[in-house]
PDB file of C-alpha atoms in Angstrom:
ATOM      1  CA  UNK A   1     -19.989  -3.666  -7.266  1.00 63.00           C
ATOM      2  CA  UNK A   2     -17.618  -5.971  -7.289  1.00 60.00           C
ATOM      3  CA  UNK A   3     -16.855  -9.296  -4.463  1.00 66.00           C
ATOM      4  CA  UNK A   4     -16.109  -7.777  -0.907  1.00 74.00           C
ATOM      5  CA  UNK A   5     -14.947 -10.116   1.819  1.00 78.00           C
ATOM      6  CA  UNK A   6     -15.571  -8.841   5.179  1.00 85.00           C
ATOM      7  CA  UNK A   7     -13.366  -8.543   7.933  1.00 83.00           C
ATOM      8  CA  UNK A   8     -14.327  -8.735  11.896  1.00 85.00           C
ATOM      9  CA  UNK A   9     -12.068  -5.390  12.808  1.00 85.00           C
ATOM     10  CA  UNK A  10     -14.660  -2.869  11.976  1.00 90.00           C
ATOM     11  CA  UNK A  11     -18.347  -2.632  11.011  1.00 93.00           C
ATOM     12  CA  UNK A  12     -19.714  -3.702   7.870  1.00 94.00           C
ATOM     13  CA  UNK A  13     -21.020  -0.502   6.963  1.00 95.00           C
ATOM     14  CA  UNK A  14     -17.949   1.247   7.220  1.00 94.00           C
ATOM     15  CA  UNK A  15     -16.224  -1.376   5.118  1.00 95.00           C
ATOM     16  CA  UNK A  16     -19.099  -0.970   2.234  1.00 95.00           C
ATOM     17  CA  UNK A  17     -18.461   2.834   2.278  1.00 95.00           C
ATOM     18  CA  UNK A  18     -14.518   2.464   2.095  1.00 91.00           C
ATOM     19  CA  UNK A  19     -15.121   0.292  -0.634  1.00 93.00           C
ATOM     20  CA  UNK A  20     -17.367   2.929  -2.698  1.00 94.00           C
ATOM     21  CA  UNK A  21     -14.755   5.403  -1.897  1.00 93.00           C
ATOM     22  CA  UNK A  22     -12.476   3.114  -3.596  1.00 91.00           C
ATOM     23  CA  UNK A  23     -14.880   2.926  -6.648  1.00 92.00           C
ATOM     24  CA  UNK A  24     -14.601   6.561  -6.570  1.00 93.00           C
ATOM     25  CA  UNK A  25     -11.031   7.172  -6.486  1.00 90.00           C
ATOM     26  CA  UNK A  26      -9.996   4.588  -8.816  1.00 91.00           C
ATOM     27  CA  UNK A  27     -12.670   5.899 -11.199  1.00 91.00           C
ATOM     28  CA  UNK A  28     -14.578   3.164 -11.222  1.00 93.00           C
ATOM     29  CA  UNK A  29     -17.831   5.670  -9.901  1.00 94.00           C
ATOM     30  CA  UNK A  30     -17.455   8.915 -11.677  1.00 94.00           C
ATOM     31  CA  UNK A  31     -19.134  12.353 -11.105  1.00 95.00           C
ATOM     32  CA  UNK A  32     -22.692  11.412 -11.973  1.00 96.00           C
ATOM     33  CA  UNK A  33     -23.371   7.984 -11.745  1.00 96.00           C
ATOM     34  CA  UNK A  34     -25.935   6.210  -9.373  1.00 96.00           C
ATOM     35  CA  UNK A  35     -24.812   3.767  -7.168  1.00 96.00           C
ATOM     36  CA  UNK A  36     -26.450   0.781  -6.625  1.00 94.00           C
ATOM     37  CA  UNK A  37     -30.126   0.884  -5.153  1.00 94.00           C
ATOM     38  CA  UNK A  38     -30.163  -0.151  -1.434  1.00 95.00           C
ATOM     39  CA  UNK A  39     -31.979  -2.661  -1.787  1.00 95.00           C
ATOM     40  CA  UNK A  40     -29.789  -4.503  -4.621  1.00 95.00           C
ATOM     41  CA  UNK A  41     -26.581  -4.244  -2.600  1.00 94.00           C
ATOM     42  CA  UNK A  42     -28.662  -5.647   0.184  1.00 95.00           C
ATOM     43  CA  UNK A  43     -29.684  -8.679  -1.598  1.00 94.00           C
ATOM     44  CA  UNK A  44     -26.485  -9.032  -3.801  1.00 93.00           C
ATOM     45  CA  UNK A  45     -24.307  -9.229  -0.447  1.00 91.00           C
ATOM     46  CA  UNK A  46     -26.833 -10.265   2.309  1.00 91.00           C
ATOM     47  CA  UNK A  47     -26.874  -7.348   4.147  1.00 94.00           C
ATOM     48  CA  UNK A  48     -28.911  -5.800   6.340  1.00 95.00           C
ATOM     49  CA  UNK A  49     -30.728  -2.611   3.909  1.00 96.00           C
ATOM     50  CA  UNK A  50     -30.164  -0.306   7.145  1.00 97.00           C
ATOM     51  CA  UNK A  51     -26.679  -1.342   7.295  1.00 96.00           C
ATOM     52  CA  UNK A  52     -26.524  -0.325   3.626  1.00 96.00           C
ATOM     53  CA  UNK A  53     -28.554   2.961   4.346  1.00 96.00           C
ATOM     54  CA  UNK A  54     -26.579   4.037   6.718  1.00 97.00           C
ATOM     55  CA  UNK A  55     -23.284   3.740   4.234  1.00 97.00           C
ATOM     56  CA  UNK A  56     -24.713   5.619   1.851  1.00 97.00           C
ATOM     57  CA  UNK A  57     -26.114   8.278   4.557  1.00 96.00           C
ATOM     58  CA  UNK A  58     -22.658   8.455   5.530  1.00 96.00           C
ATOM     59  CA  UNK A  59     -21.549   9.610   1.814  1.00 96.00           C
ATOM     60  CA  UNK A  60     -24.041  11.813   1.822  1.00 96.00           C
ATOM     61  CA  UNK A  61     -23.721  13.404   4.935  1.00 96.00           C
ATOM     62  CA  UNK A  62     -19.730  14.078   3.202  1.00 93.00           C
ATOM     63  CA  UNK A  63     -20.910  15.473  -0.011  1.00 94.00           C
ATOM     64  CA  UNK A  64     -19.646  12.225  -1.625  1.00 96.00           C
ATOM     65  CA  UNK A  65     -23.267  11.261  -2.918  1.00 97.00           C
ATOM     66  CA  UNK A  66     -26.556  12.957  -3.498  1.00 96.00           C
ATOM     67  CA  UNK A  67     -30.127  11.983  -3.511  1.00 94.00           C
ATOM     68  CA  UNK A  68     -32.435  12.434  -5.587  1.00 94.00           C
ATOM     69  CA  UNK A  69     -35.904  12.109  -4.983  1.00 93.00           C
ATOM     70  CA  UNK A  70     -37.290   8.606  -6.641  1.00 92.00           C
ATOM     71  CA  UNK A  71     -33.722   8.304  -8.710  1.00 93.00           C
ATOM     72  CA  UNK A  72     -31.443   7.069  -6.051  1.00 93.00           C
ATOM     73  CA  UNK A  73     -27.656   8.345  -4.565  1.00 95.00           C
ATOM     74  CA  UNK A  74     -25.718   9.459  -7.200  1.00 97.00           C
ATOM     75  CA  UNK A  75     -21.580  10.590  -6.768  1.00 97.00           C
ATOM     76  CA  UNK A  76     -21.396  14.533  -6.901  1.00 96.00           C
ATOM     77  CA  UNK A  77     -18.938  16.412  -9.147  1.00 93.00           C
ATOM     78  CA  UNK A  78     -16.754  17.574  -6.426  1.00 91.00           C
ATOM     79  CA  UNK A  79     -16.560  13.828  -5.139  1.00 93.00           C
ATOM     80  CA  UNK A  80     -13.095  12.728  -6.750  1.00 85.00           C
ATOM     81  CA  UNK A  81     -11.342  16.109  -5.785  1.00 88.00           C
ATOM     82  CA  UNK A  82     -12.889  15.814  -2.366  1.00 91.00           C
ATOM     83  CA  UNK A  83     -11.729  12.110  -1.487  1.00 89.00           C
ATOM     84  CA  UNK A  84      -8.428  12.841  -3.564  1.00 87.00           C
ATOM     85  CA  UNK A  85      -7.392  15.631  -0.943  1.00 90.00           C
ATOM     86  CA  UNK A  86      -8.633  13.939   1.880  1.00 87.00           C
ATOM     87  CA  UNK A  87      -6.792  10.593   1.062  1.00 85.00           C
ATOM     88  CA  UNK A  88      -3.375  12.748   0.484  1.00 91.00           C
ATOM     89  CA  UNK A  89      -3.958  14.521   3.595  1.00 93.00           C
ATOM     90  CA  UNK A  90      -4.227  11.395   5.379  1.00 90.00           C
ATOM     91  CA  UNK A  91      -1.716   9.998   3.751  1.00 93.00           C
ATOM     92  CA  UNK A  92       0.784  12.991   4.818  1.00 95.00           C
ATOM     93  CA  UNK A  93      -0.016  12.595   8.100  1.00 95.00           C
ATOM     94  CA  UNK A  94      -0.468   9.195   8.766  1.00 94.00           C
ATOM     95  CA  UNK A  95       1.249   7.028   6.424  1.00 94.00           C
ATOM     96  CA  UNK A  96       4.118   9.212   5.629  1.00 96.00           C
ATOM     97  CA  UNK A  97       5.677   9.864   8.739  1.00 95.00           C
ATOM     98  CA  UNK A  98       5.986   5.977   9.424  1.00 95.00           C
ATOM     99  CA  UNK A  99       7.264   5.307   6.266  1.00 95.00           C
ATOM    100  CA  UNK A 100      10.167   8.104   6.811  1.00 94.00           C
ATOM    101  CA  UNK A 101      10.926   6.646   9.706  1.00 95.00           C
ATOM    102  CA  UNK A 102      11.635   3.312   8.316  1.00 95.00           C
ATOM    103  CA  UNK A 103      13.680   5.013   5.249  1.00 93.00           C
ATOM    104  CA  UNK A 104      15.793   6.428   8.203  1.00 94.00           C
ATOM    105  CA  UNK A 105      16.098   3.559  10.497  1.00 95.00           C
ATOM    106  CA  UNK A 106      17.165   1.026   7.046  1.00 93.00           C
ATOM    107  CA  UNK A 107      19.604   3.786   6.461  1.00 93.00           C
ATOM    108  CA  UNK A 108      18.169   4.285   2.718  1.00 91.00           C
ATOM    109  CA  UNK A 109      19.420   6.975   0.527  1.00 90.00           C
ATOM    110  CA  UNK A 110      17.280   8.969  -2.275  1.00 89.00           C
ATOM    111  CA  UNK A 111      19.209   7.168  -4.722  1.00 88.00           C
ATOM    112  CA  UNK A 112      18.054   3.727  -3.589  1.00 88.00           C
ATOM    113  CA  UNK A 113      14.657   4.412  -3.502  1.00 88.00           C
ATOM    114  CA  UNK A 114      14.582   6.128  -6.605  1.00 88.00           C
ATOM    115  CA  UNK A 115      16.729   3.541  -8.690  1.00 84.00           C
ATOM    116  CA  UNK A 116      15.183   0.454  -8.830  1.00 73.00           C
ATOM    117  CA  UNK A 117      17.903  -1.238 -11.254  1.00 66.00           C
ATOM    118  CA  UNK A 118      20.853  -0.820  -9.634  1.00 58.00           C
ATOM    119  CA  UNK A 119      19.002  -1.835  -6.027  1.00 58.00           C
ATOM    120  CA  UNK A 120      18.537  -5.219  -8.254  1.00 61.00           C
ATOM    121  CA  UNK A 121      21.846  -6.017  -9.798  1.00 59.00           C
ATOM    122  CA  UNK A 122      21.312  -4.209 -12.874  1.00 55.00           C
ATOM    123  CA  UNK A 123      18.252  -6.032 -13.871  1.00 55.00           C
ATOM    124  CA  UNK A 124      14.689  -4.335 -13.998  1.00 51.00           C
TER     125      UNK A 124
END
């Protein structure tokens, strides 16, 4: 795993899992490989191993991760197509409408958005 800084506004935990999920979905983690034992992410980032357990419980309990007995958590095969859905979903729901609203309200046209030269001057 790479450097995580962690923020106050939600549990560490949560934050670890988010950032496997982003492992996953930027391919980073593919369909088959372990993740990092518990107690190396632990040590690596000074964490609490239930804090770490419960993470990885929580990508299990999704069908993200599997165990397997005396090999560790490894991603599933459905993982990437799983989180891929999930995160456009979200997206569509969440994101989207907020950034329609903001096309609307600055009045952009399909044109603009789509055209990035001429919105610059004519330079890319």
């Amino acid at each position: 795993m790479t450097s995580i800084q962690w923020s106050d506004g939600a549990p560490i935990y949560r934050q670890l899992k988010e950032r496997v999920i982003a492992m996953m979905l930027d391919g980073e983690l593919k369909p088959g490989d372990a993740l990092p034992s518990v107690r190396q992410v632990a040590a690596e980032y000074q964490l609490n191993p239930i804090t770490v357990s419960r993470a990885y419980q929580e990508l299990a309990d999704e069908a993200l991760v599997e165990k397997r007995r005396g090999l560790g958590m490894f991603v599933t095969e459905e993982a990437s197509k799983k989180l891929l859905g999930n995160e456009r979903e979200r997206f569509l729901t969440e994101e989207w409408p907020l950034v329609l609203e903001r096309i609307q309200r600055l009045g952009l046209s399909m044109e603009d958005l789509l055209n990035p030269i001429a919105r610059n001057g004519g330079t890319a």
